Amino acid sequence: MEKRHIAFAGVSVAMVLLTAACGSSKDNSAGSANVQPAGGSQTVGAGASASAGAGAVAGATGGYQAGGDTGAAAGGEAERTGPAKQLAVKEDAKLGKFITDSKGWTLYRFDEDTPKPAKSNCNDDCATKWPAVPADDAAATTGIEADKLGSVTRSDGSKQLTLAGWPVYRFAGDAKPGDTKGQGVGGTWNALAPDGKPAGKTAAADDSLQLMVNNNAGLGKIIVDGKGMTVYRFDKDSAWPMKTGCLGACLDTWKPVKAVDTTKVAGLDAAKVTSFKRPDGTKQAAFDCWLLYTFTGDKKPGDINGQGVKGTWFAVTDKGKKAGQ
């Protein structure tokens, strides 16, 4: 009995070490398994437009958590929920250039949204704290390219303003025009720069985001590439140890996602993004140790035609799991 316990403990330790190695490594060597040849206007939840009350502060996911006070001024509610009208470009030492509406209220963007295709993931309680800016009666000004302005349709039929594809919000915690209290909230909210990027020190080349999360109506939160194309995982691959089961003809239909810069991901845990060296020497992106692919059968952002193909291909959730399972 004692020997069996020792043997079992040894296997457990080995598995823990193997899992840890996969999770911490940014580059893994190629392996192979059996090859299987390949087979076979979004809407978003409505956001309530109201000022934040006492006892709630913005949380990391854009919603709120108990405690604190947003400090919002009740009299500014109408100004924080109406059309933006003529946008303006402001500048300060901390944020650099950022945009406001015609009244001077700072405008924000949310890292868990997606620009390609434009989609808001701030709904319900989140949208109470971060009112969506209506798309009607918005106009560009010097320093903002007019063709970067657009809209996304919310589930109640209203149109939310977008800039460079990013849905635009105000923050209920800003007490007066010129406030920038929403900057950096939860590590996911930032004032909008004139080009749609986040203002301030957290600014990044978001036009070149390489992996992000899309809220699919049927599958929930799934990973997409920088062009908005759905990303998949293959049951005949192996995560521990990392091996590929898609070789030869399989690669005609399922294209490995190239290794990504972990500073250019949004909505998922960048610490779980790694790379894998394929047999041909190229590096493939992996999330939670599962290799990532796109499907040639998907023709436009948002397509999920690869979901369930041959019972072995599945879209990847924001947690690395098989979507729809």
CSV table of N, CA and C in Angstrom, one decimal, residues 5 22 38 56 76 99 104 109 120 138 151 172 174 183 224 250 252 275 282 288 294-295 299 324:
chain,number,residue,atom,x,y,z
A,5,HIS,N,1.1,4.4,-2.8
A,5,HIS,CA,1.0,5.8,-2.4
A,5,HIS,C,2.2,6.6,-2.9
A,22,CYS,N,4.5,24.2,-19.0
A,22,CYS,CA,3.8,24.7,-20.1
A,22,CYS,C,3.2,26.1,-19.9
A,38,ALA,N,-8.3,18.1,-42.7
A,38,ALA,CA,-9.4,19.0,-42.3
A,38,ALA,C,-10.7,18.5,-43.0
A,56,ALA,N,-20.9,52.3,-4.9
A,56,ALA,CA,-20.4,51.5,-6.0
A,56,ALA,C,-19.2,52.1,-6.7
A,76,GLY,N,-25.2,66.4,-13.6
A,76,GLY,CA,-24.5,66.2,-14.9
A,76,GLY,C,-25.0,65.0,-15.7
A,99,ILE,N,-9.8,62.9,-26.2
A,99,ILE,CA,-11.0,63.6,-26.8
A,99,ILE,C,-12.1,63.8,-25.8
A,104,GLY,N,-17.2,69.1,-23.0
A,104,GLY,CA,-15.9,68.9,-22.3
A,104,GLY,C,-15.8,67.6,-21.5
A,109,ARG,N,-12.7,54.4,-23.7
A,109,ARG,CA,-12.8,53.1,-24.4
A,109,ARG,C,-12.5,52.0,-23.4
A,120,SER,N,-19.5,46.1,-28.2
A,120,SER,CA,-19.4,46.5,-26.8
A,120,SER,C,-19.7,45.3,-25.9
A,138,ALA,N,-22.9,63.3,-33.9
A,138,ALA,CA,-21.5,63.4,-33.5
A,138,ALA,C,-20.7,63.9,-34.7
A,151,SER,N,-20.5,53.6,-35.9
A,151,SER,CA,-21.5,53.3,-34.9
A,151,SER,C,-21.6,51.7,-34.8
A,172,ALA,N,-19.5,57.8,-15.3
A,172,ALA,CA,-20.4,58.4,-14.4
A,172,ALA,C,-19.7,58.9,-13.2
A,174,ASP,N,-17.0,60.8,-13.3
A,174,ASP,CA,-16.5,62.2,-13.6
A,174,ASP,C,-17.6,63.2,-13.1
A,183,GLN,N,-9.8,57.2,-16.1
A,183,GLN,CA,-8.5,56.7,-16.7
A,183,GLN,C,-7.9,55.6,-15.8
A,224,VAL,N,-10.6,35.7,-30.8
A,224,VAL,CA,-10.5,36.0,-32.2
A,224,VAL,C,-9.1,36.7,-32.5
A,250,CYS,N,-4.0,18.8,-43.6
A,250,CYS,CA,-4.8,19.5,-42.5
A,250,CYS,C,-4.5,21.0,-42.6
A,252,ASP,N,-3.9,22.9,-45.1
A,252,ASP,CA,-4.6,23.6,-46.2
A,252,ASP,C,-5.8,24.3,-45.7
A,275,SER,N,4.1,30.4,-27.2
A,275,SER,CA,4.4,30.0,-28.6
A,275,SER,C,4.9,28.6,-28.7
A,282,THR,N,8.4,27.3,-38.0
A,282,THR,CA,7.6,28.4,-37.7
A,282,THR,C,7.1,28.4,-36.3
A,288,ASP,N,-3.2,28.8,-23.1
A,288,ASP,CA,-3.3,27.8,-22.0
A,288,ASP,C,-2.8,26.5,-22.6
A,294,THR,N,-6.8,29.3,-37.3
A,294,THR,CA,-8.0,29.9,-38.0
A,294,THR,C,-8.5,28.9,-39.0
A,295,PHE,N,-9.8,29.1,-39.5
A,295,PHE,CA,-10.4,28.2,-40.4
A,295,PHE,C,-10.6,28.9,-41.7
A,299,LYS,N,-15.3,33.2,-43.7
A,299,LYS,CA,-15.1,34.2,-44.7
A,299,LYS,C,-15.1,35.7,-44.2
A,324,GLY,N,-18.9,26.0,-26.4
A,324,GLY,CA,-20.1,25.2,-26.7
A,324,GLY,C,-20.1,23.9,-26.0
